[in-house]
Coordinates of C-alpha atoms and ligand atoms in Angstrom, one line a residue:
Chain J
M1 CA -46.2 59.9 -36.7
V2 CA -49.6 60.6 -37.9
A3 CA -49.6 63.6 -40.2
D4 CA -53.1 64.7 -39.4
A5 CA -52.8 64.5 -35.6
K6 CA -55.3 66.6 -33.6
V7 CA -53.9 70.0 -32.8
K8 CA -53.8 70.7 -29.1
V9 CA -52.1 74.1 -29.1
A10 CA -51.9 76.3 -32.2
V11 CA -49.4 79.2 -31.9
R12 CA -49.7 81.9 -34.4
D13 CA -47.5 85.0 -35.0
L14 CA -46.6 85.0 -31.4
T15 CA -44.4 87.8 -30.2
I16 CA -43.4 88.3 -26.5
R17 CA -41.7 91.5 -25.3
Y18 CA -40.5 92.7 -22.0
G19 CA -40.6 96.4 -22.3
E20 CA -38.5 97.1 -25.3
D21 CA -36.8 93.7 -25.4
V22 CA -38.2 91.1 -27.8
A23 CA -38.0 87.7 -26.1
L24 CA -39.8 85.8 -28.9
S25 CA -40.4 87.1 -32.3
D26 CA -43.3 86.1 -34.6
V27 CA -43.3 82.4 -34.1
S28 CA -45.9 79.9 -35.4
F29 CA -46.2 76.2 -34.8
D30 CA -48.6 73.5 -33.6
I31 CA -48.5 71.2 -30.7
H32 CA -50.4 67.8 -31.3
E33 CA -52.6 66.1 -28.9
H34 CA -50.8 63.3 -26.9
E35 CA -47.3 64.1 -28.1
I36 CA -44.2 65.1 -26.2
F37 CA -43.2 68.4 -27.8
G38 CA -39.6 69.3 -27.2
I39 CA -38.3 72.8 -27.2
I40 CA -34.5 73.2 -27.3
G41 CA -32.4 76.3 -27.6
P42 CA -29.6 78.2 -25.8
A43 CA -30.1 80.3 -22.8
G44 CA -32.3 83.4 -23.4
S45 CA -33.9 82.1 -26.5
G46 CA -37.4 82.6 -25.2
K47 CA -38.4 79.1 -24.2
T48 CA -39.5 79.9 -20.7
S49 CA -41.3 83.1 -22.0
F50 CA -43.3 80.9 -24.3
L51 CA -44.5 78.7 -21.5
R52 CA -45.4 81.7 -19.3
A53 CA -47.5 83.1 -22.2
L54 CA -49.2 79.8 -22.6
N55 CA -50.2 79.7 -18.9
R56 CA -51.1 83.4 -19.0
M57 CA -48.5 84.2 -16.3
D58 CA -48.0 87.5 -18.2
E59 CA -50.6 88.7 -15.8
F60 CA -48.2 88.4 -13.0
T61 CA -45.1 89.6 -14.8
T62 CA -44.7 93.3 -15.0
G63 CA -43.6 94.6 -18.4
M64 CA -44.4 91.3 -20.2
A65 CA -46.5 91.9 -23.4
V66 CA -47.9 89.1 -25.6
D67 CA -49.0 89.6 -29.2
G68 CA -50.3 87.1 -31.5
R69 CA -52.5 84.0 -30.7
I70 CA -52.1 80.9 -28.6
V71 CA -55.1 78.7 -29.2
L72 CA -55.7 75.9 -26.7
D73 CA -58.3 73.4 -27.7
G74 CA -59.8 75.8 -30.2
H75 CA -59.9 78.8 -27.8
D76 CA -57.5 81.7 -27.7
V77 CA -56.0 81.8 -24.3
S78 CA -56.0 85.6 -24.3
E79 CA -59.8 85.5 -24.5
W80 CA -60.2 82.9 -21.7
R81 CA -62.7 84.3 -19.3
N82 CA -61.6 82.4 -16.2
L83 CA -57.8 82.4 -16.1
Y84 CA -57.8 80.3 -13.0
S85 CA -59.6 77.4 -14.8
L86 CA -57.2 77.8 -17.6
R87 CA -54.2 77.5 -15.3
R88 CA -55.8 74.5 -13.5
R89 CA -55.8 72.6 -16.8
I90 CA -52.1 73.3 -17.3
G91 CA -49.5 71.7 -15.0
V92 CA -46.2 73.5 -14.8
V93 CA -42.9 72.2 -13.5
F94 CA -40.1 74.8 -13.0
P95 CA -36.4 74.5 -13.5
L96 CA -35.7 75.0 -9.8
P97 CA -37.8 72.8 -7.6
V98 CA -40.4 74.6 -5.5
G99 CA -41.6 72.6 -2.5
L100 CA -44.1 74.8 -0.9
P101 CA -43.7 75.3 2.9
L102 CA -46.5 73.0 3.5
S103 CA -46.5 69.3 4.4
V104 CA -45.8 66.9 1.6
Y105 CA -49.4 65.8 1.7
E106 CA -50.8 69.4 1.5
N107 CA -48.4 70.2 -1.3
V108 CA -50.1 67.6 -3.4
A109 CA -53.6 68.1 -2.0
L110 CA -53.5 71.8 -2.6
A111 CA -54.7 71.8 -6.2
P112 CA -57.6 69.5 -5.6
R113 CA -58.6 71.5 -2.5
L114 CA -58.5 74.7 -4.7
A115 CA -60.8 72.9 -7.1
G116 CA -63.2 72.2 -4.3
V117 CA -62.5 68.6 -3.3
R118 CA -63.1 68.2 0.4
K119 CA -63.4 64.5 1.1
K120 CA -60.4 63.1 2.9
S121 CA -60.7 59.8 1.1
E122 CA -60.6 61.4 -2.3
L123 CA -57.7 63.6 -1.4
D124 CA -55.8 60.6 0.0
E125 CA -56.3 58.9 -3.3
V126 CA -55.1 61.8 -5.3
V127 CA -52.0 62.3 -3.2
E128 CA -51.0 58.7 -3.3
R129 CA -51.6 58.3 -7.0
C130 CA -49.7 61.5 -8.0
L131 CA -46.8 60.8 -5.7
R132 CA -46.4 57.3 -7.2
R133 CA -46.6 58.6 -10.7
A134 CA -43.8 61.2 -9.8
A135 CA -41.7 58.3 -8.4
L136 CA -41.7 59.8 -5.0
W137 CA -44.2 57.8 -3.0
D138 CA -41.8 55.2 -1.6
E139 CA -39.4 57.9 -0.3
V140 CA -42.1 60.0 1.5
K141 CA -44.9 57.7 2.3
D142 CA -43.9 57.5 6.0
R143 CA -43.5 61.2 6.3
L144 CA -46.3 62.8 4.5
D145 CA -46.5 65.3 7.4
S146 CA -43.0 66.7 7.0
L147 CA -42.4 70.0 5.2
G148 CA -42.2 69.7 1.4
S149 CA -39.8 72.7 1.3
L150 CA -37.3 70.7 3.3
L151 CA -37.0 67.7 1.1
S152 CA -33.8 67.3 -1.0
G153 CA -33.7 69.1 -4.2
G154 CA -34.4 66.0 -6.3
Q155 CA -37.3 65.1 -4.1
Q156 CA -38.7 68.5 -4.3
Q157 CA -38.6 68.3 -8.0
R158 CA -40.6 65.2 -8.0
L159 CA -42.9 66.7 -5.5
T160 CA -43.5 69.7 -8.0
I161 CA -44.2 67.1 -10.7
A162 CA -46.7 65.3 -8.4
R163 CA -48.3 68.7 -7.7
A164 CA -48.6 69.4 -11.4
L165 CA -50.1 66.0 -11.9
S166 CA -52.6 66.6 -9.0
Q167 CA -54.2 69.3 -11.1
D168 CA -55.2 66.5 -13.4
P169 CA -54.0 68.6 -16.3
D170 CA -54.4 67.9 -20.0
L171 CA -51.4 69.9 -20.8
L172 CA -48.2 69.5 -18.9
L173 CA -45.3 72.0 -19.2
L174 CA -41.9 70.9 -18.1
D175 CA -39.2 73.6 -18.0
E176 CA -35.8 72.1 -17.7
F177 CA -37.1 69.7 -15.0
S178 CA -33.9 67.7 -14.7
I179 CA -31.3 70.4 -13.8
A180 CA -31.7 69.7 -10.1
V181 CA -32.2 66.0 -10.4
D182 CA -29.7 63.1 -10.5
P183 CA -29.4 61.0 -13.6
V184 CA -31.1 57.9 -12.0
T185 CA -34.2 59.9 -11.0
T186 CA -34.2 61.7 -14.3
M187 CA -34.4 58.4 -16.1
R188 CA -37.3 57.3 -13.8
I189 CA -39.1 60.6 -14.5
E190 CA -38.5 60.2 -18.2
D191 CA -40.1 56.8 -18.0
V192 CA -43.1 58.3 -16.2
L193 CA -43.4 61.0 -19.0
K194 CA -43.5 58.4 -21.7
E195 CA -46.4 56.7 -19.9
L196 CA -48.2 60.0 -19.4
R197 CA -48.2 60.8 -23.0
E198 CA -51.2 58.5 -23.3
E199 CA -53.2 60.9 -21.1
V200 CA -51.7 64.4 -21.5
T201 CA -50.0 66.5 -23.9
I202 CA -46.4 67.4 -22.8
V203 CA -44.3 70.4 -23.6
L204 CA -40.8 69.7 -22.7
V205 CA -38.3 72.5 -22.6
T206 CA -34.9 71.2 -22.1
N207 CA -31.2 72.2 -22.4
L208 CA -30.2 68.6 -22.7
V209 CA -30.4 68.0 -26.4
Q210 CA -30.2 64.2 -25.9
Q211 CA -33.2 64.4 -23.5
A212 CA -35.3 65.9 -26.3
R213 CA -34.0 63.1 -28.6
R214 CA -35.0 60.5 -26.1
L215 CA -38.4 61.8 -25.4
A216 CA -39.8 64.2 -27.8
D217 CA -41.9 63.2 -30.8
R218 CA -41.4 66.5 -32.4
T219 CA -39.0 69.2 -31.5
A220 CA -38.7 73.0 -32.0
F221 CA -35.4 74.8 -32.1
F222 CA -35.5 78.4 -30.6
L223 CA -32.6 80.8 -31.2
T224 CA -32.6 84.3 -29.7
G225 CA -36.3 84.7 -29.9
E226 CA -36.6 83.1 -33.3
L227 CA -38.1 79.7 -34.2
V228 CA -35.5 78.3 -36.4
E229 CA -37.1 75.0 -37.1
V230 CA -39.7 72.5 -36.0
A231 CA -39.7 68.9 -37.1
E232 CA -39.9 65.3 -36.1
T233 CA -37.2 64.9 -33.6
E234 CA -35.2 62.2 -35.4
E235 CA -35.5 64.3 -38.6
L236 CA -33.9 67.2 -36.7
F237 CA -31.1 65.0 -35.5
T238 CA -30.3 62.9 -38.5
G239 CA -32.4 63.9 -41.5
T240 CA -31.3 66.1 -44.3
V241 CA -30.0 69.3 -43.1
R242 CA -32.6 72.1 -43.5
D243 CA -31.0 74.7 -41.4
Q244 CA -27.3 74.5 -40.6
R245 CA -27.8 76.3 -37.2
T246 CA -30.0 73.5 -36.0
R247 CA -27.6 70.9 -36.9
D248 CA -24.7 72.8 -35.3
Y249 CA -26.6 73.2 -32.1
V250 CA -27.8 69.6 -31.7
E251 CA -24.4 68.3 -32.5
G252 CA -22.8 70.6 -30.0
R253 CA -20.9 72.7 -32.5
F254 CA -22.2 76.1 -31.5
G255 CA -20.9 79.6 -30.9
Chain K
M1 CA 5.5 85.5 -3.7
F2 CA 3.6 85.1 -0.5
E3 CA 6.0 86.7 2.0
T4 CA 4.7 89.6 4.0
T5 CA 5.5 93.0 2.5
A6 CA 5.5 96.4 4.3
L7 CA 2.3 97.2 2.6
N8 CA 0.8 94.0 3.9
T9 CA 1.7 94.7 7.5
R10 CA 0.4 98.2 7.3
S11 CA -3.1 97.2 5.9
R12 CA -3.2 94.6 8.6
R13 CA -2.5 97.2 11.3
I14 CA -5.1 99.5 9.9
E15 CA -7.5 96.7 9.8
G16 CA -6.9 96.1 13.5
L17 CA -7.4 99.8 14.4
V18 CA -10.6 100.2 12.4
R19 CA -12.0 97.2 14.1
I20 CA -11.3 98.5 17.6
L21 CA -12.7 101.9 16.7
F22 CA -16.0 100.3 15.4
L23 CA -16.2 98.1 18.5
M24 CA -15.9 101.1 20.7
M25 CA -18.7 102.9 18.9
A26 CA -20.9 99.8 19.3
V27 CA -20.1 99.6 22.9
M28 CA -20.9 103.3 23.4
L29 CA -24.4 102.5 22.1
I30 CA -25.3 100.4 25.2
L31 CA -23.8 103.0 27.6
P32 CA -26.9 105.3 27.7
V33 CA -29.2 102.4 28.1
L34 CA -27.2 101.1 31.0
I35 CA -27.0 104.4 32.7
I36 CA -30.6 105.1 32.4
L37 CA -31.6 101.7 33.6
G38 CA -29.1 101.8 36.5
M39 CA -30.3 105.1 37.7
L40 CA -34.0 104.2 37.5
I41 CA -33.4 100.9 39.3
A42 CA -31.3 102.6 42.0
R43 CA -33.7 105.4 42.6
G44 CA -37.1 104.0 41.6
G45 CA -36.6 100.5 42.7
P46 CA -37.3 101.1 46.4
V47 CA -40.7 102.6 45.5
L48 CA -41.9 99.5 43.7
S49 CA -44.2 97.2 45.5
W50 CA -47.3 95.2 44.8
A51 CA -49.3 97.9 46.4
F52 CA -47.7 100.5 44.2
L53 CA -49.1 98.7 41.2
T54 CA -52.5 98.1 42.6
T55 CA -53.6 101.3 44.3
P56 CA -54.6 104.6 42.7
P57 CA -52.6 107.8 43.2
T58 CA -53.7 109.7 46.4
N59 CA -53.1 113.1 48.1
G60 CA -53.0 115.1 44.9
M61 CA -50.8 112.4 43.3
T62 CA -48.0 112.9 45.8
A63 CA -48.6 109.5 47.4
G64 CA -50.3 106.1 46.6
G65 CA -49.7 103.9 43.5
I66 CA -50.2 104.0 39.8
L67 CA -53.2 101.7 39.2
F68 CA -55.2 104.2 37.2
P69 CA -52.6 105.3 34.9
L70 CA -51.4 101.7 34.4
V71 CA -55.0 100.5 33.5
G72 CA -55.4 103.6 31.3
T73 CA -52.3 102.8 29.3
V74 CA -53.5 99.2 28.8
W75 CA -56.8 100.6 27.5
L76 CA -55.1 103.1 25.2
V77 CA -52.7 100.5 23.7
T78 CA -55.3 97.9 23.3
V79 CA -57.8 100.2 21.4
A80 CA -55.0 101.6 19.3
L81 CA -54.0 98.0 18.3
I82 CA -57.5 97.1 17.4
A83 CA -57.7 100.1 15.2
S84 CA -54.2 100.0 13.6
V85 CA -53.4 96.3 13.1
P86 CA -56.3 95.3 10.7
V87 CA -55.8 98.5 8.7
G88 CA -52.0 98.3 8.7
V89 CA -51.9 94.6 7.7
A90 CA -54.6 94.9 5.0
A91 CA -52.7 98.0 3.6
A92 CA -49.4 96.1 3.6
I93 CA -51.0 93.1 1.9
Y94 CA -52.4 95.3 -0.7
L95 CA -49.1 97.1 -1.3
S96 CA -46.9 94.1 -1.5
E97 CA -49.3 91.5 -3.0
Y98 CA -51.8 93.4 -5.3
A99 CA -50.6 96.9 -6.0
P100 CA -49.3 97.4 -9.6
D101 CA -46.4 99.8 -9.8
N102 CA -48.3 102.9 -10.8
W103 CA -48.5 106.5 -9.4
L104 CA -51.2 105.6 -6.9
T105 CA -48.9 103.0 -5.4
R106 CA -46.0 105.4 -5.3
V107 CA -48.0 108.0 -3.7
I108 CA -49.2 105.7 -1.0
N109 CA -45.7 104.5 -0.3
L110 CA -44.6 108.1 0.0
A111 CA -47.4 108.8 2.3
I112 CA -46.3 106.0 4.6
I113 CA -42.7 107.3 4.7
N114 CA -43.9 110.7 5.5
L115 CA -46.4 109.5 8.1
A116 CA -43.5 107.9 9.9
G117 CA -41.5 111.1 9.9
V118 CA -44.3 113.4 11.2
P119 CA -43.4 114.5 14.8
S120 CA -45.7 113.2 17.4
I121 CA -46.9 116.7 18.5
V122 CA -48.3 117.2 15.0
H123 CA -50.1 113.9 15.2
A124 CA -51.5 115.2 18.4
L125 CA -52.9 118.3 16.8
F126 CA -54.3 116.2 13.9
G127 CA -55.9 114.0 16.5
V128 CA -57.6 116.9 18.1
G129 CA -58.9 118.2 14.9
A130 CA -60.0 114.9 13.4
F131 CA -61.1 112.7 16.3
V132 CA -61.9 115.0 19.1
L133 CA -63.6 117.8 17.1
F134 CA -64.6 116.6 13.7
F135 CA -65.8 113.1 14.7
R136 CA -67.0 114.4 18.0
F137 CA -65.4 111.7 20.1
G138 CA -64.4 114.4 22.6
T139 CA -61.3 113.9 24.6
S140 CA -61.6 110.2 25.2
I141 CA -59.8 106.9 25.0
L142 CA -61.2 106.5 21.5
A143 CA -59.8 109.8 20.2
A144 CA -56.4 109.3 21.9
S145 CA -56.1 105.7 20.7
L146 CA -57.0 106.5 17.2
T147 CA -54.4 109.2 17.3
L148 CA -51.8 106.7 18.5
A149 CA -53.1 104.3 15.8
V150 CA -52.5 106.7 13.0
M151 CA -49.0 107.5 14.4
T152 CA -47.9 103.9 14.6
L153 CA -49.6 102.7 11.4
P154 CA -46.3 103.0 9.4
V155 CA -44.6 100.6 11.8
V156 CA -47.2 97.9 11.3
I157 CA -47.3 98.5 7.5
V158 CA -43.5 98.4 7.1
A159 CA -43.1 95.3 9.4
T160 CA -45.8 93.5 7.6
R161 CA -44.6 94.4 4.2
E162 CA -41.1 93.2 5.1
S163 CA -42.3 90.0 6.3
L164 CA -44.5 89.4 3.3
R165 CA -41.4 90.1 1.2
S166 CA -39.4 87.6 3.1
V167 CA -41.6 84.8 1.5
P168 CA -39.9 83.9 -1.8
R169 CA -41.8 84.8 -4.9
A170 CA -41.3 81.3 -6.3
F171 CA -43.9 80.1 -3.8
R172 CA -46.4 82.5 -5.1
E173 CA -45.7 81.7 -8.7
A174 CA -46.0 78.0 -8.0
C175 CA -49.5 78.6 -6.5
W176 CA -50.6 81.0 -9.3
N177 CA -49.5 78.4 -11.9
M178 CA -51.8 76.0 -10.3
G179 CA -54.7 78.3 -10.8
A180 CA -54.9 79.7 -7.3
T181 CA -56.1 83.3 -7.0
R182 CA -54.1 85.9 -5.3
W183 CA -56.1 85.7 -2.2
Q184 CA -55.9 81.9 -2.1
T185 CA -52.1 82.1 -2.5
I186 CA -51.9 84.7 0.3
R187 CA -54.0 82.7 2.7
K188 CA -52.5 79.3 2.1
V189 CA -48.9 80.1 1.6
V190 CA -47.9 83.6 2.1
L191 CA -49.6 84.6 5.4
P192 CA -48.8 81.5 7.4
N193 CA -45.2 82.1 6.7
A194 CA -45.3 85.9 7.3
I195 CA -47.4 85.9 10.4
S196 CA -44.5 85.7 12.8
G197 CA -42.8 88.8 11.3
I198 CA -46.1 90.6 11.5
L199 CA -46.5 89.7 15.2
T200 CA -43.0 91.0 15.8
G201 CA -43.9 94.3 14.3
V202 CA -47.1 94.5 16.3
I203 CA -45.3 93.9 19.5
L204 CA -42.8 96.6 18.7
E205 CA -45.7 98.9 18.0
V206 CA -47.2 98.2 21.4
S207 CA -44.0 99.2 23.1
R208 CA -43.9 102.4 21.1
T209 CA -47.4 103.3 21.8
A210 CA -47.1 102.7 25.6
G211 CA -44.5 105.4 25.9
E212 CA -46.0 108.2 23.8
T213 CA -47.1 111.3 25.6
A214 CA -47.7 114.1 23.2
P215 CA -50.4 112.4 21.0
I216 CA -52.6 111.6 24.0
M217 CA -52.1 114.7 25.9
F218 CA -54.8 116.8 24.2
T219 CA -56.9 113.9 22.9
G220 CA -57.8 111.8 25.9
A221 CA -55.3 111.5 28.7
A222 CA -56.3 113.3 31.8
F223 CA -54.2 115.1 34.3
F224 CA -55.8 113.3 37.1
L225 CA -59.0 111.2 37.5
P226 CA -60.4 109.7 40.7
F227 CA -61.8 106.6 38.8
L228 CA -61.1 104.1 36.2
P229 CA -62.5 104.6 32.7
Q230 CA -65.7 102.7 32.1
G231 CA -65.6 102.7 28.2
V232 CA -63.9 104.1 25.2
L233 CA -65.6 107.5 25.4
D234 CA -64.2 108.2 28.8
Q235 CA -61.0 110.0 29.4
T236 CA -58.3 108.2 31.3
M237 CA -55.0 108.6 33.1
A238 CA -52.0 107.1 31.4
M239 CA -48.5 106.2 32.5
S240 CA -46.5 108.5 30.2
M241 CA -48.8 111.5 31.0
H242 CA -48.8 110.6 34.7
L243 CA -45.0 110.7 34.7
F244 CA -44.9 114.0 32.9
V245 CA -47.5 115.5 35.2
I246 CA -45.9 114.5 38.6
S247 CA -42.4 115.5 37.4
T248 CA -43.4 119.0 36.2
A249 CA -46.8 120.2 37.3
V250 CA -47.5 118.9 40.9
P251 CA -45.8 120.4 43.9
G252 CA -44.7 118.2 46.8
V253 CA -44.1 115.0 44.9
P254 CA -41.5 112.9 46.8
E255 CA -38.4 112.8 44.7
E256 CA -38.4 109.0 44.3
L257 CA -41.9 108.7 42.9
P258 CA -41.3 109.8 39.3
Y259 CA -38.4 107.3 39.1
G260 CA -40.7 104.5 40.2
V261 CA -43.3 105.4 37.6
A262 CA -40.6 105.7 35.0
L263 CA -39.2 102.3 36.0
V264 CA -42.5 100.7 35.6
L265 CA -43.1 102.3 32.1
I266 CA -39.7 101.4 30.8
S267 CA -40.1 97.9 32.2
M268 CA -43.3 97.5 30.1
V269 CA -41.5 98.6 27.0
L270 CA -38.4 96.4 27.7
V271 CA -40.5 93.3 28.3
M272 CA -42.4 93.9 25.1
N273 CA -39.1 94.3 23.2
A274 CA -37.6 91.3 24.8
L275 CA -40.7 89.3 23.8
S276 CA -40.3 90.5 20.2
V277 CA -36.6 89.7 20.1
G278 CA -37.2 86.3 21.7
F279 CA -39.9 85.6 19.3
R280 CA -37.8 86.4 16.3
M281 CA -35.0 84.2 17.5
Y282 CA -37.4 81.4 18.1
L283 CA -38.7 81.6 14.6
R284 CA -35.3 82.0 13.0
G285 CA -34.3 78.7 14.6
K286 CA -37.4 77.1 13.0
K287 CA -36.5 77.3 9.3
K288 CA -39.2 76.4 6.9
W289 CA -37.2 76.5 3.6
Ligands
ATP301 N1 -39.3 89.0 -16.3 C1 -38.5 89.5 -17.3 N2 -38.3 90.8 -17.5 C2 -37.4 91.2 -18.5 N3 -36.8 90.3 -19.4 C3 -37.1 89.1 -19.2 C4 -37.9 88.5 -18.2 N4 -37.9 87.2 -18.4 C5 -37.1 86.9 -19.4 N5 -36.6 88.1 -20.0 C6 -35.8 88.1 -21.2 O1 -36.4 87.5 -22.2 C7 -35.4 86.7 -23.0 C8 -35.9 85.2 -23.0 O2 -35.9 84.7 -21.7 P1 -36.5 83.3 -21.4 O3 -36.5 83.1 -19.9 O4 -37.7 83.0 -22.1 O5 -35.3 82.4 -22.0 P2 -35.1 80.8 -21.9 O6 -35.0 80.3 -23.3 O7 -36.0 80.2 -21.0 O8 -33.6 80.7 -21.4 P3 -33.0 79.6 -20.3 O9 -32.6 78.4 -21.1 O10 -31.7 80.3 -19.8 O11 -34.0 79.3 -19.3 C9 -34.1 86.9 -22.3 O12 -33.3 87.8 -23.0 C10 -34.4 87.4 -20.9 O13 -33.4 88.3 -20.5
MG302 MG1 -35.9 79.2 -19.1

């Protein structure tokens, strides 16, 4: 990896609280442009909270307070004037698939529509491209009119990915995207992600340590709200041990 | 280990008893409805005819039909709906989609609960003070309907709020994450999926409104009028008021006549309720997630 890669997201002294509870405490790290940045850590370690803060979803979460700075492309997200334009640049995929109760087509066309695209041909193009990218096109191309919320779980998850891509994001946040997807589909999506790295920066939160190892260029290890370590992924797995807790976690000897 | 013990048999027997007891209570619920309906049909049924519905009352309300009160009730209900539905739906959308959890929201929610608990005669007095006198609408359809609207507002608000809540939060979050505003989210995803529940609430409101007497008595419903209302500032006759008047205040009314009027009134309510139930069943069968 290039040592002086361009910084996409700079996190500085980030603390996230829910009321009195601290979900993330004073973490700092950089996410580089065009990398897949993995975040691993046990349940409740603050991974999802970080993604929410990055997307400024604290606005919709009562009790969530964010301190410190998250700088995206040189601008602090807390000072972003138009939050909607910020969120449009960031695609998010949730742990549980959310097919909106709209047609498959409208699910993917929604973001472009919100951005003001009206031309049918343009929308058609976006829908097909994103569904293909998300490895879903072949399964749904004959029923674009059926409800997205009634697809199978794995299909809905790929629909969610297609929807995130339809925003034409330059940052893609994936939160444990594969817990509702079968292994074959997971592999197909992983291949897509590797290709996407050329165009977007990807933050991959995952409970599957091996998935981080397969995909991530660099990986951060969160533990109960603390950033234990961030390093080149292979370094984390096989390099000299810097923090025994990381090694224990990635090797499955934990707790 | 799994053979029946005495304890086991006993709890099974109690289970059976409890079940029968509850069933009896449930069956008792439908008894009053059946008795009322049966009586109304038996005694009021013979009065009903097409002419009964389409001619006005005559001979000092001791003969003729119910055209004027019937039309009057339709007026009252329609104007009340026009007033209460937009306000109620907007308020509910604010409360469930926008309102932060602060003192103002809590006060508003408290007000709604209390509004639902205010007796209708108190609403009537409020209507006289506010609409008849203060806003100078006089005793008119407008004043009466607005009184009804205030009274039924909680029904619309609660029904709307419940159906908005039945749309999973995950859908909203997905939209917000895409950069949709709250209103875009409501318009594209929330409302289309809540509209059915809202309609059900509205229909329920209609049926309630149609039967009310007290709130319209001093605000716009007339004892007797020899003509149909021409606009919202006219007074009008109304079914519930008419029933009240001919059963208590007019001498020489044939015994069957009030039963006929009551039967028509209750049929209006039942048809509305049936519509609402049917609607809900239809929608439940049509799952969207
Ligand atoms: N909306 C909320 N209100 C209150 N506390 C919350 C909320 N969301 C998360 N928390 C708390 O913050 C902490 C971190 O949660 P977070 O969801 O970020 O963990 P996570 O690393 O994503 O876990 P998982 O792997 O289980 O998804 C947890 O202790 C959790 O209980
Ligand atoms: Mg999480």
